PDB file of C-alpha atoms in Angstrom:
ATOM      1  CA  MET H 293       0.075  -0.115  -0.026  1.00 86.00           C
ATOM      2  CA  TYR H 294       2.652   2.501   0.827  1.00 88.00           C
ATOM      3  CA  LYS H 295       4.591   1.825  -2.143  1.00 90.00           C
ATOM      4  CA  SER H 296       1.713   2.094  -4.704  1.00 90.00           C
ATOM      5  CA  ILE H 297       0.547   5.039  -3.152  1.00 92.00           C
ATOM      6  CA  SER H 298       3.906   6.684  -3.210  1.00 91.00           C
ATOM      7  CA  ALA H 299       4.424   5.535  -6.814  1.00 91.00           C
ATOM      8  CA  ARG H 300       1.428   7.447  -7.582  1.00 93.00           C
ATOM      9  CA  TYR H 301       2.595  10.661  -5.997  1.00 91.00           C
ATOM     10  CA  VAL H 302       6.127  10.097  -7.836  1.00 89.00           C
ATOM     11  CA  SER H 303       4.431   9.845 -11.038  1.00 92.00           C
ATOM     12  CA  ALA H 304       2.952  13.114 -10.589  1.00 93.00           C
ATOM     13  CA  GLN H 305       5.949  14.419  -9.307  1.00 92.00           C
ATOM     14  CA  ARG H 306       4.428  15.230  -5.928  1.00 93.00           C
ATOM     15  CA  TYR H 307       7.664  14.243  -4.084  1.00 93.00           C
ATOM     16  CA  THR H 308       6.938  16.024  -0.800  1.00 94.00           C
ATOM     17  CA  GLU H 309       3.666  13.740  -0.438  1.00 94.00           C
ATOM     18  CA  ALA H 310       5.742  10.514  -1.697  1.00 95.00           C
ATOM     19  CA  LEU H 311       8.312  11.411   1.148  1.00 95.00           C
ATOM     20  CA  ASP H 312       6.030  11.891   3.688  1.00 95.00           C
ATOM     21  CA  ILE H 313       3.976   8.601   3.085  1.00 95.00           C
ATOM     22  CA  LEU H 314       7.328   6.830   2.762  1.00 96.00           C
ATOM     23  CA  HIS H 315       8.617   8.171   5.899  1.00 96.00           C
ATOM     24  CA  SER H 316       5.509   7.430   8.010  1.00 95.00           C
ATOM     25  CA  GLY H 317       5.424   3.675   6.685  1.00 95.00           C
ATOM     26  CA  THR H 318       9.053   3.069   7.259  1.00 96.00           C
ATOM     27  CA  CYS H 319       9.055   4.137  10.807  1.00 96.00           C
ATOM     28  CA  ILE H 320       5.580   2.404  11.735  1.00 95.00           C
ATOM     29  CA  GLN H 321       6.987  -0.738  10.039  1.00 95.00           C
ATOM     30  CA  LEU H 322      10.330  -0.600  11.824  1.00 94.00           C
ATOM     31  CA  SER H 323       9.002   0.230  15.226  1.00 93.00           C
ATOM     32  CA  ASN H 324       6.686  -2.783  14.854  1.00 93.00           C
ATOM     33  CA  GLY H 325       9.551  -5.010  14.278  1.00 89.00           C
ATOM     34  CA  GLN H 326       8.787  -5.407  10.531  1.00 94.00           C
ATOM     35  CA  VAL H 327      12.855  -5.073   9.531  1.00 93.00           C
ATOM     36  CA  THR H 328      12.322  -6.264   5.849  1.00 93.00           C
ATOM     37  CA  CYS H 329       9.392  -4.228   5.086  1.00 94.00           C
ATOM     38  CA  GLY H 330      10.638  -1.130   6.948  1.00 95.00           C
ATOM     39  CA  ALA H 331      14.228  -1.318   5.135  1.00 95.00           C
ATOM     40  CA  GLU H 332      12.664  -1.863   1.768  1.00 96.00           C
ATOM     41  CA  LEU H 333      10.662   1.448   2.512  1.00 96.00           C
ATOM     42  CA  ALA H 334      13.643   3.156   3.725  1.00 96.00           C
ATOM     43  CA  LEU H 335      15.638   2.694   0.891  1.00 96.00           C
ATOM     44  CA  LEU H 336      12.672   3.770  -1.208  1.00 96.00           C
ATOM     45  CA  PHE H 337      12.602   7.114   0.679  1.00 96.00           C
ATOM     46  CA  VAL H 338      16.195   7.554  -0.264  1.00 96.00           C
ATOM     47  CA  GLU H 339      15.602   6.853  -3.786  1.00 95.00           C
ATOM     48  CA  ILE H 340      12.775   9.392  -3.808  1.00 95.00           C
ATOM     49  CA  LEU H 341      15.099  11.909  -2.284  1.00 96.00           C
ATOM     50  CA  GLY H 342      17.240  11.330  -5.483  1.00 94.00           C
ATOM     51  CA  LYS H 343      14.578  11.646  -7.845  1.00 93.00           C
ATOM     52  CA  GLY H 344      13.173  14.867  -6.345  1.00 93.00           C
ATOM     53  CA  LYS H 345      16.623  16.398  -6.279  1.00 93.00           C
ATOM     54  CA  VAL H 346      15.987  17.195  -2.616  1.00 94.00           C
ATOM     55  CA  PRO H 347      19.109  19.181  -1.275  1.00 94.00           C
ATOM     56  CA  TYR H 348      20.800  17.825   1.806  1.00 95.00           C
ATOM     57  CA  ASP H 349      20.077  19.806   4.745  1.00 95.00           C
ATOM     58  CA  GLU H 350      19.504  19.589   8.648  1.00 95.00           C
ATOM     59  CA  GLU H 351      15.625  18.709   8.271  1.00 95.00           C
ATOM     60  CA  ILE H 352      16.285  15.911   5.927  1.00 95.00           C
ATOM     61  CA  LEU H 353      19.086  14.645   8.242  1.00 96.00           C
ATOM     62  CA  GLU H 354      16.595  14.594  11.036  1.00 97.00           C
ATOM     63  CA  ARG H 355      14.113  12.841   8.923  1.00 97.00           C
ATOM     64  CA  LEU H 356      16.968  10.019   8.053  1.00 97.00           C
ATOM     65  CA  LYS H 357      17.849   9.873  11.869  1.00 97.00           C
ATOM     66  CA  LYS H 358      14.542   9.166  12.835  1.00 97.00           C
ATOM     67  CA  ILE H 359      14.364   6.347  10.442  1.00 96.00           C
ATOM     68  CA  TYR H 360      17.517   5.132  11.801  1.00 97.00           C
ATOM     69  CA  ILE H 361      16.367   5.379  15.576  1.00 96.00           C
ATOM     70  CA  SER H 362      13.401   3.240  14.283  1.00 95.00           C
ATOM     71  CA  PHE H 363      15.420   0.239  13.457  1.00 94.00           C
ATOM     72  CA  PRO H 364      15.121  -2.539  16.171  1.00 90.00           C
ATOM     73  CA  ARG H 365      18.213  -2.943  18.568  1.00 86.00           C
ATOM     74  CA  VAL H 366      18.113  -6.451  20.482  1.00 80.00           C
ATOM     75  CA  ALA H 367      20.964  -7.184  22.851  1.00 71.00           C
ATOM     76  CA  LEU H 368      22.800 -10.465  21.784  1.00 64.00           C
ATOM     77  CA  PRO H 369      25.002 -12.294  24.561  1.00 58.00           C
ATOM     78  CA  GLN H 370      28.280 -10.990  25.190  1.00 55.00           C
ATOM     79  CA  HIS H 371      29.788 -14.509  24.665  1.00 54.00           C
ATOM     80  CA  LEU H 372      27.979 -16.495  22.007  1.00 52.00           C
ATOM     81  CA  TRP H 373      29.302 -19.705  23.205  1.00 51.00           C
ATOM     82  CA  ASP H 374      27.847 -19.441  26.498  1.00 53.00           C
ATOM     83  CA  VAL H 375      24.181 -19.990  24.995  1.00 53.00           C
ATOM     84  CA  ASP H 376      22.736 -23.470  25.816  1.00 58.00           C
ATOM     85  CA  ASP H 377      19.712 -23.185  23.361  1.00 61.00           C
ATOM     86  CA  MET H 378      21.314 -23.443  19.913  1.00 66.00           C
ATOM     87  CA  GLN H 379      18.296 -22.980  17.963  1.00 70.00           C
ATOM     88  CA  GLN H 380      17.466 -19.778  19.945  1.00 67.00           C
ATOM     89  CA  LEU H 381      20.994 -18.760  19.283  1.00 66.00           C
ATOM     90  CA  SER H 382      20.804 -19.509  15.513  1.00 76.00           C
ATOM     91  CA  GLU H 383      17.502 -17.328  15.376  1.00 75.00           C
ATOM     92  CA  SER H 384      18.956 -14.367  17.272  1.00 73.00           C
ATOM     93  CA  ILE H 385      21.945 -14.215  14.888  1.00 79.00           C
ATOM     94  CA  GLY H 386      19.885 -14.451  11.649  1.00 80.00           C
ATOM     95  CA  SER H 387      17.508 -11.668  12.804  1.00 81.00           C
ATOM     96  CA  ALA H 388      20.496  -9.567  14.015  1.00 82.00           C
ATOM     97  CA  LYS H 389      22.234 -10.258  10.482  1.00 89.00           C
ATOM     98  CA  THR H 390      19.013  -9.043   8.864  1.00 89.00           C
ATOM     99  CA  ARG H 391      18.788  -5.849  11.022  1.00 90.00           C
ATOM    100  CA  VAL H 392      22.347  -5.031  10.198  1.00 92.00           C
ATOM    101  CA  GLU H 393      22.108  -5.752   6.713  1.00 94.00           C
ATOM    102  CA  GLY H 394      18.907  -3.776   6.365  1.00 94.00           C
ATOM    103  CA  CYS H 395      20.086  -0.729   8.311  1.00 95.00           C
ATOM    104  CA  SER H 396      23.485  -0.678   6.537  1.00 95.00           C
ATOM    105  CA  SER H 397      21.810  -0.856   3.130  1.00 96.00           C
ATOM    106  CA  PHE H 398      19.779   2.418   4.093  1.00 97.00           C
ATOM    107  CA  LEU H 399      22.605   4.330   5.604  1.00 97.00           C
ATOM    108  CA  LYS H 400      24.942   3.466   2.696  1.00 97.00           C
ATOM    109  CA  ALA H 401      22.298   4.781   0.252  1.00 97.00           C
ATOM    110  CA  ALA H 402      21.590   7.798   2.377  1.00 97.00           C
ATOM    111  CA  ILE H 403      25.100   8.542   2.488  1.00 97.00           C
ATOM    112  CA  LYS H 404      25.857   8.149  -1.350  1.00 96.00           C
ATOM    113  CA  TRP H 405      22.746  10.461  -1.870  1.00 96.00           C
ATOM    114  CA  SER H 406      23.874  13.224   0.611  1.00 97.00           C
ATOM    115  CA  ALA H 407      27.483  13.034  -1.255  1.00 96.00           C
ATOM    116  CA  GLU H 408      25.549  14.055  -4.501  1.00 95.00           C
ATOM    117  CA  ASN H 409      23.333  16.590  -2.859  1.00 93.00           C
ATOM    118  CA  GLY H 410      25.365  19.127  -0.867  1.00 89.00           C
ATOM    119  CA  ALA H 411      26.951  17.097   2.068  1.00 91.00           C
ATOM    120  CA  GLY H 412      30.427  16.901   1.059  1.00 90.00           C
ATOM    121  CA  ILE H 413      32.534  14.447  -1.148  1.00 93.00           C
ATOM    122  CA  ASN H 414      32.537  11.707   1.567  1.00 94.00           C
ATOM    123  CA  GLY H 415      28.748  12.234   2.552  1.00 95.00           C
ATOM    124  CA  SER H 416      27.073  13.289   5.837  1.00 96.00           C
ATOM    125  CA  PRO H 417      29.418  12.763   8.725  1.00 96.00           C
ATOM    126  CA  GLU H 418      26.511  12.150  10.811  1.00 97.00           C
ATOM    127  CA  LEU H 419      25.360   9.467   8.707  1.00 97.00           C
ATOM    128  CA  HIS H 420      28.725   7.820   8.812  1.00 98.00           C
ATOM    129  CA  ILE H 421      28.481   7.971  12.585  1.00 97.00           C
ATOM    130  CA  MET H 422      25.017   6.320  12.646  1.00 97.00           C
ATOM    131  CA  LEU H 423      26.348   3.382  10.380  1.00 97.00           C
ATOM    132  CA  ALA H 424      29.258   2.841  12.748  1.00 96.00           C
ATOM    133  CA  GLU H 425      27.303   2.689  15.902  1.00 95.00           C
ATOM    134  CA  TYR H 426      24.739   0.124  14.351  1.00 95.00           C
ATOM    135  CA  ILE H 427      27.226  -2.177  12.953  1.00 95.00           C
ATOM    136  CA  PHE H 428      28.960  -1.984  16.373  1.00 94.00           C
ATOM    137  CA  SER H 429      26.054  -2.491  18.585  1.00 91.00           C
ATOM    138  CA  GLU H 430      24.063  -5.046  16.582  1.00 91.00           C
ATOM    139  CA  SER H 431      26.507  -7.306  14.583  1.00 86.00           C
ATOM    140  CA  PRO H 432      26.742 -10.847  15.945  1.00 82.00           C
ATOM    141  CA  GLU H 433      30.528 -10.549  15.076  1.00 83.00           C
ATOM    142  CA  VAL H 434      31.773  -7.045  14.738  1.00 86.00           C
ATOM    143  CA  ASP H 435      33.948  -5.886  11.926  1.00 91.00           C
ATOM    144  CA  MET H 436      35.827  -3.344  13.519  1.00 94.00           C
ATOM    145  CA  ALA H 437      37.424  -2.412  10.312  1.00 94.00           C
ATOM    146  CA  LYS H 438      34.129  -1.341   9.214  1.00 95.00           C
ATOM    147  CA  VAL H 439      33.230   0.418  12.198  1.00 96.00           C
ATOM    148  CA  THR H 440      36.481   2.406  11.965  1.00 97.00           C
ATOM    149  CA  TYR H 441      36.297   3.369   8.317  1.00 96.00           C
ATOM    150  CA  HIS H 442      32.680   4.992   8.978  1.00 97.00           C
ATOM    151  CA  TYR H 443      33.781   6.614  12.365  1.00 97.00           C
ATOM    152  CA  VAL H 444      36.864   8.124  10.569  1.00 97.00           C
ATOM    153  CA  LYS H 445      34.428   9.596   8.013  1.00 96.00           C
ATOM    154  CA  GLY H 446      32.547  11.054  10.623  1.00 96.00           C
ATOM    155  CA  ASN H 447      33.171  13.861  13.038  1.00 93.00           C
ATOM    156  CA  ASN H 448      33.194  12.884  16.572  1.00 96.00           C
ATOM    157  CA  PRO H 449      36.397  11.230  17.539  1.00 96.00           C
ATOM    158  CA  LYS H 450      35.349  11.111  21.287  1.00 96.00           C
ATOM    159  CA  LYS H 451      32.210   9.232  20.382  1.00 97.00           C
ATOM    160  CA  PHE H 452      34.488   6.818  18.533  1.00 97.00           C
ATOM    161  CA  ALA H 453      36.718   6.596  21.776  1.00 96.00           C
ATOM    162  CA  THR H 454      33.754   5.463  23.771  1.00 96.00           C
ATOM    163  CA  THR H 455      32.959   2.663  21.230  1.00 96.00           C
ATOM    164  CA  LEU H 456      36.725   1.418  21.139  1.00 96.00           C
ATOM    165  CA  VAL H 457      36.938   1.239  24.846  1.00 95.00           C
ATOM    166  CA  SER H 458      33.621  -0.663  24.859  1.00 93.00           C
ATOM    167  CA  PHE H 459      35.386  -2.928  22.533  1.00 93.00           C
ATOM    168  CA  LEU H 460      38.463  -3.208  24.664  1.00 91.00           C
ATOM    169  CA  GLY H 461      36.423  -4.605  27.548  1.00 85.00           C
ATOM    170  CA  LYS H 462      34.858  -7.716  25.394  1.00 84.00           C
ATOM    171  CA  CYS H 463      37.350  -8.322  22.378  1.00 81.00           C
ATOM    172  CA  TYR H 464      39.454 -11.226  22.035  1.00 82.00           C
ATOM    173  CA  PRO H 465      43.184 -11.116  23.344  1.00 83.00           C
ATOM    174  CA  GLY H 466      45.478  -9.536  20.753  1.00 87.00           C
ATOM    175  CA  GLU H 467      42.488  -7.372  19.146  1.00 91.00           C
ATOM    176  CA  ASP H 468      42.816  -4.425  21.663  1.00 93.00           C
ATOM    177  CA  ASP H 469      45.664  -2.767  20.704  1.00 95.00           C
ATOM    178  CA  LEU H 470      44.956  -3.741  16.808  1.00 96.00           C
ATOM    179  CA  ALA H 471      41.828  -1.915  17.064  1.00 96.00           C
ATOM    180  CA  ILE H 472      43.240   1.188  18.619  1.00 97.00           C
ATOM    181  CA  ALA H 473      46.348   1.412  15.937  1.00 97.00           C
ATOM    182  CA  ARG H 474      43.868   0.768  12.861  1.00 97.00           C
ATOM    183  CA  ALA H 475      41.828   3.798  14.065  1.00 97.00           C
ATOM    184  CA  VAL H 476      44.631   6.051  14.711  1.00 98.00           C
ATOM    185  CA  LEU H 477      46.452   5.180  11.313  1.00 98.00           C
ATOM    186  CA  ARG H 478      43.132   5.482   9.334  1.00 97.00           C
ATOM    187  CA  TYR H 479      42.739   9.114  10.647  1.00 97.00           C
ATOM    188  CA  LEU H 480      46.523   9.741   9.663  1.00 97.00           C
ATOM    189  CA  SER H 481      45.999   8.169   6.297  1.00 96.00           C
ATOM    190  CA  VAL H 482      43.616  10.920   5.395  1.00 96.00           C
ATOM    191  CA  GLY H 483      45.872  13.559   6.930  1.00 96.00           C
ATOM    192  CA  ASN H 484      43.832  14.144  10.213  1.00 97.00           C
ATOM    193  CA  LEU H 485      46.342  14.367  12.993  1.00 97.00           C
ATOM    194  CA  LYS H 486      43.941  16.405  15.236  1.00 97.00           C
ATOM    195  CA  ASP H 487      41.475  13.607  15.409  1.00 97.00           C
ATOM    196  CA  ALA H 488      43.928  11.048  15.867  1.00 97.00           C
ATOM    197  CA  ASN H 489      45.462  12.857  18.775  1.00 97.00           C
ATOM    198  CA  ILE H 490      41.830  13.476  20.323  1.00 97.00           C
ATOM    199  CA  LEU H 491      40.937   9.818  19.958  1.00 97.00           C
ATOM    200  CA  MET H 492      44.224   8.665  21.695  1.00 96.00           C
ATOM    201  CA  ASP H 493      43.713  11.104  24.636  1.00 96.00           C
ATOM    202  CA  GLU H 494      40.041  10.260  25.097  1.00 96.00           C
ATOM    203  CA  ILE H 495      40.827   6.392  24.850  1.00 96.00           C
ATOM    204  CA  LYS H 496      43.389   6.719  27.838  1.00 93.00           C
ATOM    205  CA  THR H 497      40.701   9.069  29.731  1.00 93.00           C
ATOM    206  CA  GLN H 498      38.112   6.752  29.351  1.00 94.00           C
ATOM    207  CA  VAL H 499      39.689   3.341  30.260  1.00 91.00           C
ATOM    208  CA  GLU H 500      40.552   4.749  33.864  1.00 86.00           C
ATOM    209  CA  SER H 501      36.892   5.119  34.404  1.00 84.00           C
ATOM    210  CA  ALA H 502      35.536   1.837  32.807  1.00 78.00           C
ATOM    211  CA  GLU H 503      37.922  -0.068  34.633  1.00 82.00           C
ATOM    212  CA  VAL H 504      39.703  -1.365  31.265  1.00 88.00           C
ATOM    213  CA  THR H 505      43.395  -1.990  30.803  1.00 87.00           C
ATOM    214  CA  PHE H 506      44.960   0.061  27.934  1.00 92.00           C
ATOM    215  CA  PRO H 507      47.078  -2.248  26.174  1.00 91.00           C
ATOM    216  CA  LYS H 508      50.914  -1.932  26.605  1.00 92.00           C
ATOM    217  CA  THR H 509      52.542  -3.333  23.498  1.00 95.00           C
ATOM    218  CA  GLU H 510      55.189  -2.328  21.084  1.00 96.00           C
ATOM    219  CA  LEU H 511      52.591  -1.621  18.570  1.00 97.00           C
ATOM    220  CA  MET H 512      51.051   1.131  20.996  1.00 96.00           C
ATOM    221  CA  GLN H 513      54.516   2.158  21.384  1.00 97.00           C
ATOM    222  CA  PHE H 514      54.900   2.670  17.869  1.00 97.00           C
ATOM    223  CA  ILE H 515      51.589   4.685  17.521  1.00 97.00           C
ATOM    224  CA  ASN H 516      52.538   7.012  20.731  1.00 96.00           C
ATOM    225  CA  TYR H 517      56.084   7.655  18.913  1.00 96.00           C
ATOM    226  CA  LEU H 518      54.348   8.328  15.589  1.00 97.00           C
ATOM    227  CA  LEU H 519      51.824  10.808  16.699  1.00 97.00           C
ATOM    228  CA  ARG H 520      54.624  12.892  18.335  1.00 96.00           C
ATOM    229  CA  THR H 521      56.814  12.475  15.080  1.00 96.00           C
ATOM    230  CA  LEU H 522      54.045  13.855  12.801  1.00 96.00           C
ATOM    231  CA  GLU H 523      54.014  17.070  14.726  1.00 93.00           C
ATOM    232  CA  ARG H 524      57.081  17.933  13.109  1.00 90.00           C
ATOM    233  CA  ASP H 525      58.914  17.654   9.762  1.00 88.00           C
ATOM    234  CA  ALA H 526      61.128  14.430  10.647  1.00 92.00           C
ATOM    235  CA  LEU H 527      60.708  12.009   7.697  1.00 95.00           C
ATOM    236  CA  PRO H 528      64.086  10.186   8.738  1.00 95.00           C
ATOM    237  CA  LEU H 529      62.411   9.823  12.022  1.00 96.00           C
ATOM    238  CA  PHE H 530      59.275   8.626  10.595  1.00 96.00           C
ATOM    239  CA  ASN H 531      61.042   6.011   8.348  1.00 96.00           C
ATOM    240  CA  MET H 532      63.217   4.801  11.252  1.00 96.00           C
ATOM    241  CA  LEU H 533      59.985   4.060  13.416  1.00 97.00           C
ATOM    242  CA  ARG H 534      58.790   2.026  10.479  1.00 96.00           C
ATOM    243  CA  ALA H 535      62.109   0.029  10.193  1.00 96.00           C
ATOM    244  CA  ASN H 536      62.305  -0.523  14.070  1.00 97.00           C
ATOM    245  CA  PHE H 537      58.747  -1.565  14.502  1.00 97.00           C
ATOM    246  CA  ARG H 538      58.212  -3.545  11.383  1.00 96.00           C
ATOM    247  CA  PRO H 539      57.265  -6.959  13.120  1.00 96.00           C
ATOM    248  CA  SER H 540      54.363  -5.076  15.123  1.00 96.00           C
ATOM    249  CA  ILE H 541      53.293  -2.978  11.896  1.00 96.00           C
ATOM    250  CA  GLU H 542      53.055  -6.343   9.923  1.00 96.00           C
ATOM    251  CA  ARG H 543      50.570  -7.926  12.287  1.00 95.00           C
ATOM    252  CA  GLU H 544      47.716  -6.251   9.934  1.00 94.00           C
ATOM    253  CA  PRO H 545      48.616  -6.144   6.231  1.00 91.00           C
ATOM    254  CA  ALA H 546      46.557  -3.009   5.812  1.00 95.00           C
ATOM    255  CA  PHE H 547      48.962  -0.783   8.305  1.00 97.00           C
ATOM    256  CA  ASN H 548      51.739  -0.369   5.854  1.00 96.00           C
ATOM    257  CA  GLU H 549      49.431   0.920   2.884  1.00 96.00           C
ATOM    258  CA  MET H 550      47.985   3.506   5.660  1.00 97.00           C
ATOM    259  CA  LEU H 551      51.423   4.361   6.543  1.00 97.00           C
ATOM    260  CA  ASP H 552      52.279   4.929   2.990  1.00 97.00           C
ATOM    261  CA  ASP H 553      49.141   7.266   2.672  1.00 96.00           C
ATOM    262  CA  THR H 554      50.490   8.864   5.944  1.00 97.00           C
ATOM    263  CA  ALA H 555      54.001   9.604   4.485  1.00 96.00           C
ATOM    264  CA  GLU H 556      52.384  11.163   1.539  1.00 96.00           C
ATOM    265  CA  ARG H 557      50.232  13.438   3.458  1.00 95.00           C
ATOM    266  CA  PHE H 558      52.383  14.740   5.980  1.00 96.00           C
ATOM    267  CA  PHE H 559      55.899  14.432   4.214  1.00 94.00           C
ATOM    268  CA  GLY H 560      55.005  14.729   0.380  1.00 93.00           C
ATOM    269  CA  VAL H 561      56.392  11.030  -0.338  1.00 91.00           C
ATOM    270  CA  GLN H 562      55.108   9.926  -3.551  1.00 88.00           C
ATOM    271  CA  ARG H 563      53.654   6.432  -3.479  1.00 79.00           C
ATOM    272  CA  LYS H 564      55.407   3.740  -5.373  1.00 71.00           C
ATOM    273  CA  ASN H 565      53.538   2.313  -8.251  1.00 65.00           C
ATOM    274  CA  PRO H 566      52.952  -1.210  -7.819  1.00 58.00           C
ATOM    275  CA  MET H 567      53.343  -1.793 -11.624  1.00 58.00           C
ATOM    276  CA  GLY H 568      56.630  -0.429 -11.552  1.00 54.00           C
ATOM    277  CA  MET H 569      58.065   1.377 -14.862  1.00 54.00           C
ATOM    278  CA  PHE H 570      55.024  -0.198 -17.048  1.00 55.00           C
ATOM    279  CA  GLY H 571      52.421   1.384 -14.419  1.00 54.00           C
ATOM    280  CA  ASP H 572      54.294   4.924 -15.191  1.00 52.00           C
ATOM    281  CA  ILE H 573      53.911   4.233 -18.827  1.00 58.00           C
ATOM    282  CA  PHE H 574      50.133   3.522 -18.461  1.00 50.00           C
ATOM    283  CA  LYS H 575      49.683   6.237 -16.534  1.00 48.00           C
ATOM    284  CA  LEU H 576      51.374   8.663 -19.116  1.00 49.00           C
ATOM    285  CA  MET H 577      49.406   6.879 -21.921  1.00 50.00           C
ATOM    286  CA  GLY H 578      46.174   7.740 -19.791  1.00 48.00           C
ATOM    287  CA  ALA H 579      47.038  11.394 -19.365  1.00 41.00           C
ATOM    288  CA  GLU H 580      47.278  11.840 -23.369  1.00 39.00           C
TER     289      GLU H 580
END
């Protein structure tokens, strides 16, 4: 019913009425636990924003936020292996995946629309934070790389720090320092030293009140030295740190790539073309 009525409005180019009926239907469906139907209407809402060439502004952001808040949130057991009823566990995981996929599809579409309609090249930072929050809170197995990606595209490193401290309290051994390093390096790879420092300071402040242990590893030593090094023009020291802490850095393959981006951002070091001389030739041919 919602889809057919909105389609009539769209065919008559009455986009405001179409958006109103879709927004209402989306929130009603989601509030009543109808995630599949609600997510479908949410995607249609974003599609009509594009068709109607609606510009990004605070009013539309609030409407998108209301849809986001309407997506159900159901707490899963912190340790899935502690659950005795395996059938119930399987159903809970399946429902969680449906919720995360539905909300993620909606927010990714909204981010893409916002990037094309006035929110900047990366899309709305507020929408990125919503997506990061939902992935972290609702995923049966959290992908911290995705969470980090969207938080860094956002505008609230203190909220990101709160999420990381929460993760430190329930992650597997050896994941804690990787999560923090990944977050800092992701900020640095886009040239955002300010938020990288805010993040680290906030994590160190919050772990005390949360009674969580801050990891004391060589990787964390590297991150602390790196943040100080980037405060000044010290490329030789940057290269020395990479060499000395190479085993720690290589615990995650993506770290070296992020450090290459960091070197380019802060010291003007050009990235090496993985195809070597042939890559340079192809690049020149493409420029012509």
